[in-house]
mmCIF file of C-alpha atoms in Angstrom:
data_model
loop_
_atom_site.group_PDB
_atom_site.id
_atom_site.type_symbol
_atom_site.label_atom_id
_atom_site.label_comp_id
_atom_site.label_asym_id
_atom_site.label_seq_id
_atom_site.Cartn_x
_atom_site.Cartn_y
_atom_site.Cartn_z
ATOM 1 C CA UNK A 1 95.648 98.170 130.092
ATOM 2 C CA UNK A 2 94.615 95.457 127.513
ATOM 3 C CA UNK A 3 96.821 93.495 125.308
ATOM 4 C CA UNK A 4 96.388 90.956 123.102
ATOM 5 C CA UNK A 5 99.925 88.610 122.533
ATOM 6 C CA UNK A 6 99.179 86.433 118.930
ATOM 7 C CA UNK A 7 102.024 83.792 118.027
ATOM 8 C CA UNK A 8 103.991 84.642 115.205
ATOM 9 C CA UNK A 9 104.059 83.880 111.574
ATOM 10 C CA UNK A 10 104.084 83.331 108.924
ATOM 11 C CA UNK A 11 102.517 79.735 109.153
ATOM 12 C CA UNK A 12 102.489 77.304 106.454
ATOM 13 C CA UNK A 13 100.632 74.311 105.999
ATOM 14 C CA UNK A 14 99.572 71.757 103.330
ATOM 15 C CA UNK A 15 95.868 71.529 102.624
ATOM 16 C CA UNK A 16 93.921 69.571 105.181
ATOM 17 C CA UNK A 17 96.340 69.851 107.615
ATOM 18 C CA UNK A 18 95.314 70.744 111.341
ATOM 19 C CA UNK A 19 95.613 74.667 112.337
ATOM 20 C CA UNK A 20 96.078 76.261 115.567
ATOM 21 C CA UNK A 21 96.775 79.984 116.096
ATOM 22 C CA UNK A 22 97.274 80.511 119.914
ATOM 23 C CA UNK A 23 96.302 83.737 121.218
ATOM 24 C CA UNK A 24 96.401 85.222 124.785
ATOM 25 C CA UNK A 25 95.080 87.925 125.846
ATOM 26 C CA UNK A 26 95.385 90.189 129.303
ATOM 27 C CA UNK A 27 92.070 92.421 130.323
ATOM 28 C CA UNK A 28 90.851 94.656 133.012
ATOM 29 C CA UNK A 29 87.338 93.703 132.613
ATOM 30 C CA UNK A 30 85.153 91.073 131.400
ATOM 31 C CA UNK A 31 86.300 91.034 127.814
ATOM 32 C CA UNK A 32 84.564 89.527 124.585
ATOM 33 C CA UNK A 33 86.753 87.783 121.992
ATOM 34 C CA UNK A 34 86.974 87.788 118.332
ATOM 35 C CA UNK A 35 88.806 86.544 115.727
ATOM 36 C CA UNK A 36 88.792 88.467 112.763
ATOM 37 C CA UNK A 37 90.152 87.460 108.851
ATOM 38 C CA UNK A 38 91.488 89.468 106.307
ATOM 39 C CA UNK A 39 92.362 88.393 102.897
ATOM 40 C CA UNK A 40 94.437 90.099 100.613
ATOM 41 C CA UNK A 41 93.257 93.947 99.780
ATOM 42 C CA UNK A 42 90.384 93.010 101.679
ATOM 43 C CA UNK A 43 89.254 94.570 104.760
ATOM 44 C CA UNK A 44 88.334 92.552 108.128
ATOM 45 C CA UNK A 45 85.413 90.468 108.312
ATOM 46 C CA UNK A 46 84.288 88.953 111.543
ATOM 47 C CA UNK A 47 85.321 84.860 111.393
ATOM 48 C CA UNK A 48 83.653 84.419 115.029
ATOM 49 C CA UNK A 49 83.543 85.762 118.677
ATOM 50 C CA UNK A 50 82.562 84.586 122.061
ATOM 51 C CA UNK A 51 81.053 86.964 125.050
ATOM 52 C CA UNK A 52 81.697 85.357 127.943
ATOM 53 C CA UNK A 53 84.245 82.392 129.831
ATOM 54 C CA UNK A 54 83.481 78.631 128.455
ATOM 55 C CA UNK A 55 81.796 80.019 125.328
ATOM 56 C CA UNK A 56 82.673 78.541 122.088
ATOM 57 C CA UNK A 57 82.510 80.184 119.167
ATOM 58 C CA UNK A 58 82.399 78.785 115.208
ATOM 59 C CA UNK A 59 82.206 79.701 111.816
ATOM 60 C CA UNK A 60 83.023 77.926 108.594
ATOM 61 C CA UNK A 61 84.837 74.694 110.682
ATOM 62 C CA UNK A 62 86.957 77.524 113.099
ATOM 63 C CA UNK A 63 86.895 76.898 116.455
ATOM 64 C CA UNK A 64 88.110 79.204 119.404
ATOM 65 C CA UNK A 65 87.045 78.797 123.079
ATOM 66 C CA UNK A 66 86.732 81.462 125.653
ATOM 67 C CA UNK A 67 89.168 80.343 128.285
ATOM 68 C CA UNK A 68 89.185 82.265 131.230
ATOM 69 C CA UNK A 69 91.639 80.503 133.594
ATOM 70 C CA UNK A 70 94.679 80.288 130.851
ATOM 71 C CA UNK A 71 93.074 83.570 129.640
ATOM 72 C CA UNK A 72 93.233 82.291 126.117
ATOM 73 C CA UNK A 73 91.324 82.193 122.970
ATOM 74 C CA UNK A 74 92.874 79.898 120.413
ATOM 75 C CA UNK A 75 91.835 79.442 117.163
ATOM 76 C CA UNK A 76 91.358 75.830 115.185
ATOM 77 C CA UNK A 77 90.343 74.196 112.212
ATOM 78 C CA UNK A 78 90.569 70.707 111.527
ATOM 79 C CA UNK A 79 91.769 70.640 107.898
ATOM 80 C CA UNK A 80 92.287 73.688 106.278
ATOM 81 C CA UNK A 81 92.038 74.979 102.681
ATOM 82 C CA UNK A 82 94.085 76.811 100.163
ATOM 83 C CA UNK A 83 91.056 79.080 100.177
ATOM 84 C CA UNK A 84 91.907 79.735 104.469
ATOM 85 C CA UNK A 85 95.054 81.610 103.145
ATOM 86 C CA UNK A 86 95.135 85.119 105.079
ATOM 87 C CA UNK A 87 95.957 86.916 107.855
ATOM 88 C CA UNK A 88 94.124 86.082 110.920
ATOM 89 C CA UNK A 89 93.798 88.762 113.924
ATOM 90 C CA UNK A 90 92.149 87.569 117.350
ATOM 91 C CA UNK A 91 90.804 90.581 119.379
ATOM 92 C CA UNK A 92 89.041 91.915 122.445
ATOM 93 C CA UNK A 93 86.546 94.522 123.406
ATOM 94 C CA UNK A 94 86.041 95.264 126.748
ATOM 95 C CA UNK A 95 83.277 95.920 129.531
ATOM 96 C CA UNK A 96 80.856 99.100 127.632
ATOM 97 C CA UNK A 97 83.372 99.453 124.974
ATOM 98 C CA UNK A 98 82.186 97.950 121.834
ATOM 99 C CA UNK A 99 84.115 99.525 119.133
ATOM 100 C CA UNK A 100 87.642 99.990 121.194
ATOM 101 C CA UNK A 101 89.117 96.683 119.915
ATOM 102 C CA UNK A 102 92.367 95.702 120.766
ATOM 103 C CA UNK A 103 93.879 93.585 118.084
ATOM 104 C CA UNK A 104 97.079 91.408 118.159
ATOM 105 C CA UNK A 105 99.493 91.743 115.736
ATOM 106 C CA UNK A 106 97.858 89.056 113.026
ATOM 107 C CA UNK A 107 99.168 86.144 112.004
ATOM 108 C CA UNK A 108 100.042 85.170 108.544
ATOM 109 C CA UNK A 109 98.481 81.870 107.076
ATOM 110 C CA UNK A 110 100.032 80.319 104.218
ATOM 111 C CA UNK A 111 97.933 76.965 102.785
ATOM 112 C CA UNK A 112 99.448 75.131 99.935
ATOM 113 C CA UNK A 113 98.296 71.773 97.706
ATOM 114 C CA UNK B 1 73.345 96.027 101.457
ATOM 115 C CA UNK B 2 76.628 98.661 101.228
ATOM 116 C CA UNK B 3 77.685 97.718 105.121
ATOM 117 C CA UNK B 4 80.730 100.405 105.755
ATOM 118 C CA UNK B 5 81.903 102.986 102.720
ATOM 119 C CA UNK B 6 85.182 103.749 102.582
ATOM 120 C CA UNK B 7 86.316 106.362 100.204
ATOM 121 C CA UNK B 8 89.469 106.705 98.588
ATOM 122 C CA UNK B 9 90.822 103.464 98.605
ATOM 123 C CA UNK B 10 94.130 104.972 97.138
ATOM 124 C CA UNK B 11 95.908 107.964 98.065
ATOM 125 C CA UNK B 12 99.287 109.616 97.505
ATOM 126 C CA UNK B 13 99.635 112.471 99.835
ATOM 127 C CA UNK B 14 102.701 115.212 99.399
ATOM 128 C CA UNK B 15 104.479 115.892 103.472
ATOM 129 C CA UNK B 16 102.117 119.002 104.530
ATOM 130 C CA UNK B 17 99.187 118.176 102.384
ATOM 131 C CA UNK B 18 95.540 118.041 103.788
ATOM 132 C CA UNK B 19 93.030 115.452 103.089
ATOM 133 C CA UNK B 20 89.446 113.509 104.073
ATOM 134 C CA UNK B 21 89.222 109.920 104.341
ATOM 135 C CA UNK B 22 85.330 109.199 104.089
ATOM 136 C CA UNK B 23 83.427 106.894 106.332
ATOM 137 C CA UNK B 24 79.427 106.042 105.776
ATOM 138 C CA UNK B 25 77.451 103.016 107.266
ATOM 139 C CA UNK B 26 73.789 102.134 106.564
ATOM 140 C CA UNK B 27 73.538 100.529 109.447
ATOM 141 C CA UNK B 28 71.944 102.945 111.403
ATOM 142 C CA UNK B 29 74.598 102.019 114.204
ATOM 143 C CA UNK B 30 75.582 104.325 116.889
ATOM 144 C CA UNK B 31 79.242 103.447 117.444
ATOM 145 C CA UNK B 32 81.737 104.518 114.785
ATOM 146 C CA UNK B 33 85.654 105.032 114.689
ATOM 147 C CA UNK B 34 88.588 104.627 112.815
ATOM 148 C CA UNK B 35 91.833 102.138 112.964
ATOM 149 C CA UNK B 36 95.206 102.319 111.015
ATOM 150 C CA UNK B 37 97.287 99.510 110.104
ATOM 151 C CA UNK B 38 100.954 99.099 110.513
ATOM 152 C CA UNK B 39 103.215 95.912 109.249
ATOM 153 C CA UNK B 40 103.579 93.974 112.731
ATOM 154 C CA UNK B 41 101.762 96.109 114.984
ATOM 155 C CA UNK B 42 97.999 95.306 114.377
ATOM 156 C CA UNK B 43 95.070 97.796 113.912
ATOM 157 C CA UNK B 44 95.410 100.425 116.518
ATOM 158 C CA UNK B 45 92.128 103.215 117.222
ATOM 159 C CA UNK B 46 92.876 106.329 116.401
ATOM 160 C CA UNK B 47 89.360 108.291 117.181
ATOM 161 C CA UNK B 48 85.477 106.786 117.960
ATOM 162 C CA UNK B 49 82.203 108.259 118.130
ATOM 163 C CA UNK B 50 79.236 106.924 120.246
ATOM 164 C CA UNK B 51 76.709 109.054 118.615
ATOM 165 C CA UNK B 52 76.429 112.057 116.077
ATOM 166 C CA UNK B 53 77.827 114.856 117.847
ATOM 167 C CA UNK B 54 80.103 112.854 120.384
ATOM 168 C CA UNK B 55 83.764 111.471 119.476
ATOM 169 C CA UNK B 56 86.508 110.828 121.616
ATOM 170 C CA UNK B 57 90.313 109.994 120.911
ATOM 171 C CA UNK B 58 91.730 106.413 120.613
ATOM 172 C CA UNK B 59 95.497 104.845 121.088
ATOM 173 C CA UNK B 60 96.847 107.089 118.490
ATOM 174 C CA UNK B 61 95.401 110.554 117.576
ATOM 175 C CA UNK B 62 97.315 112.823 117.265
ATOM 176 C CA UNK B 63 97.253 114.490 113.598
ATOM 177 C CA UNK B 64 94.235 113.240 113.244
ATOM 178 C CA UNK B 65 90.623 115.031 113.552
ATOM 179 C CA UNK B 66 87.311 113.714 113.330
ATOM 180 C CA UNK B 67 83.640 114.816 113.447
ATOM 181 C CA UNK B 68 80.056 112.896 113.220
ATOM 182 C CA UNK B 69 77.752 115.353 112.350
ATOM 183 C CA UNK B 70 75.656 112.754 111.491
ATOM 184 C CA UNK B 71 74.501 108.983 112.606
ATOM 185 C CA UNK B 72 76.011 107.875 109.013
ATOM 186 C CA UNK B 73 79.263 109.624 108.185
ATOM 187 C CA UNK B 74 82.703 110.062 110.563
ATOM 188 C CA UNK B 75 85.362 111.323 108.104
ATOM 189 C CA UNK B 76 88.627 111.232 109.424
ATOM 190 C CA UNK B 77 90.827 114.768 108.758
ATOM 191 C CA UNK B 78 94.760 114.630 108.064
ATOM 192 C CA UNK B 79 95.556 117.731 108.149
ATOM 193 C CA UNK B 80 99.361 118.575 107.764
ATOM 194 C CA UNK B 81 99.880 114.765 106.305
ATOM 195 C CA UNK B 82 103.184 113.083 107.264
ATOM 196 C CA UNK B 83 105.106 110.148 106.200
ATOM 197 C CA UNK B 84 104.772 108.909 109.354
ATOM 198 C CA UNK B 85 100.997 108.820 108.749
ATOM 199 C CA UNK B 86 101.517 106.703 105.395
ATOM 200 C CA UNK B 87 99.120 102.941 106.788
ATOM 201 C CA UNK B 88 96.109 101.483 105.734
ATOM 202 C CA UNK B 89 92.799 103.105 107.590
ATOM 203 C CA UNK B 90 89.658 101.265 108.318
ATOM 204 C CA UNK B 91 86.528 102.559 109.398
ATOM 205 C CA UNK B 92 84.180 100.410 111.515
ATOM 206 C CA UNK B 93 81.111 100.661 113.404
ATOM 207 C CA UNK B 94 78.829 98.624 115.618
ATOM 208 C CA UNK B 95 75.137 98.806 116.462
ATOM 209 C CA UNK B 96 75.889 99.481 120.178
ATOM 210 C CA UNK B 97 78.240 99.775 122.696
ATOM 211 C CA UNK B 98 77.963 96.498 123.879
ATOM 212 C CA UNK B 99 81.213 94.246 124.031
ATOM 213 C CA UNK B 100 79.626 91.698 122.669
ATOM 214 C CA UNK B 101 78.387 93.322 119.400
ATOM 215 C CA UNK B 102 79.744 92.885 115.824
ATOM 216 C CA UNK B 103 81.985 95.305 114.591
ATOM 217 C CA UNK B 104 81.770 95.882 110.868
ATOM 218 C CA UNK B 105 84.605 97.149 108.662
ATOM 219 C CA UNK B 106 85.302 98.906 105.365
ATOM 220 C CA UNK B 107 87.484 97.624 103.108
ATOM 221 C CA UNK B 108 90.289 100.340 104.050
ATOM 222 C CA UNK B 109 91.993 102.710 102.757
ATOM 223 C CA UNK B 110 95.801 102.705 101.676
ATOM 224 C CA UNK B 111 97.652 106.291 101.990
ATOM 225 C CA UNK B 112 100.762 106.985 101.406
ATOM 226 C CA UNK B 113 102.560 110.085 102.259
ATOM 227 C CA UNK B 114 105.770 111.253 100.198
#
């Protein structure tokens, strides 16, 4: 079946530090790839995706790339904000099965001044 | 532009109790379901719908029921709640089934079960 393995947090940084959240995922299919955000008492909001191997997707300076060989999808920002603060999910959907995500388990992101 | 409706967004549930968690998108998409929420376990899919009259069962469920009598609702049905059903439920939906499309979420629902 499909998995999605997210490192643990919580992770802290100071403001305009350098972010990585690695995320791996395994897949019977061809899978699309999403990382999703959720701030507190929020619900998830798409923070960007990418449909097939090499594919790089971006949104408000996040970066992830579709990596099919290490079957990876890690997500980066070059200097974050206190305002980045929240829990970040990556996910997959697979072949025809658009809304049977599989999430990992989220990881916690803590930015301080 | 509302996006996905989630109604209640609190609710304290007695052990045997029934209840409705409300889902509507105007969207006019064709895939909807439902997720739950668990500290250190992610969202997991409880029951989806590819189309008003069609829904099938997820990862998890069982003491759940669902219908989608129409393209805009897909309540979700607890009914004999149990603590073990105490999580945080999001609806979602997406215009197709493609992979590749956007899947939308409500801003959950937080139910607790005494």
């Amino acid at each position: 079946g499909n998995s999605v393995t997210q490192m643990e947090g919580p992770v802290t940084l100071s403001e305009e530090a350098f972010l990585t959240i690695n995320c791996t995922y395994t897949a019977t299919g061809y899978p699309s790839l999403f990382w999703y955000v959720q701030y507190p008492g929020e619900g998830l909001q798409l923070l960007l995706k990418a449909t097939k191997a090499d594919d790089k997707g971006s949104n408000k300076g996040f970066e992830a790339t579709y990596r099919k060989e290490t079957t990876s999808f890690h997500l980066e920002k070059g200097s974050v904000q206190v305002s980045d603060s929240a829990v970040y999910f990556c996910a997959l959907s697979d072949t025809g099965t658009a809304s049977k995500l599989t999430f990992g388990t989220g990881t916690r992101l803590q930015v301080t001044l | 532009n509302a996006g996905v409706t989630q109604t209640p967004k609190f609710q304290v549930l007695k052990t045997g109790q029934s209840m409705t968690l409300q889902c509507a998108q105007d969207m006019n998409h064709e895939y909807m379901s439902w997720y739950r929420q668990d500290p250190g376990m992610g969202l997991r899919l409880i029951h989806y719908s590819v189309g008003a009259g069609i829904t099938d069962q997820g990862e998890v469920p069982n003491g759940y029921n669902v219908s989608r009598s129409t393209t805009e609702d897909f309540p979700l049905r607890l009914l004999s709640a149990a603590p073990s059903q105490t999580s945080v439920y999001f609806c979602a939906s997406s215009r197709t089934h493609d992979s590749g499309n956007t899947i939308y979420f409500g801003e959950g629902s937080w139910l607790t079960v005494v």
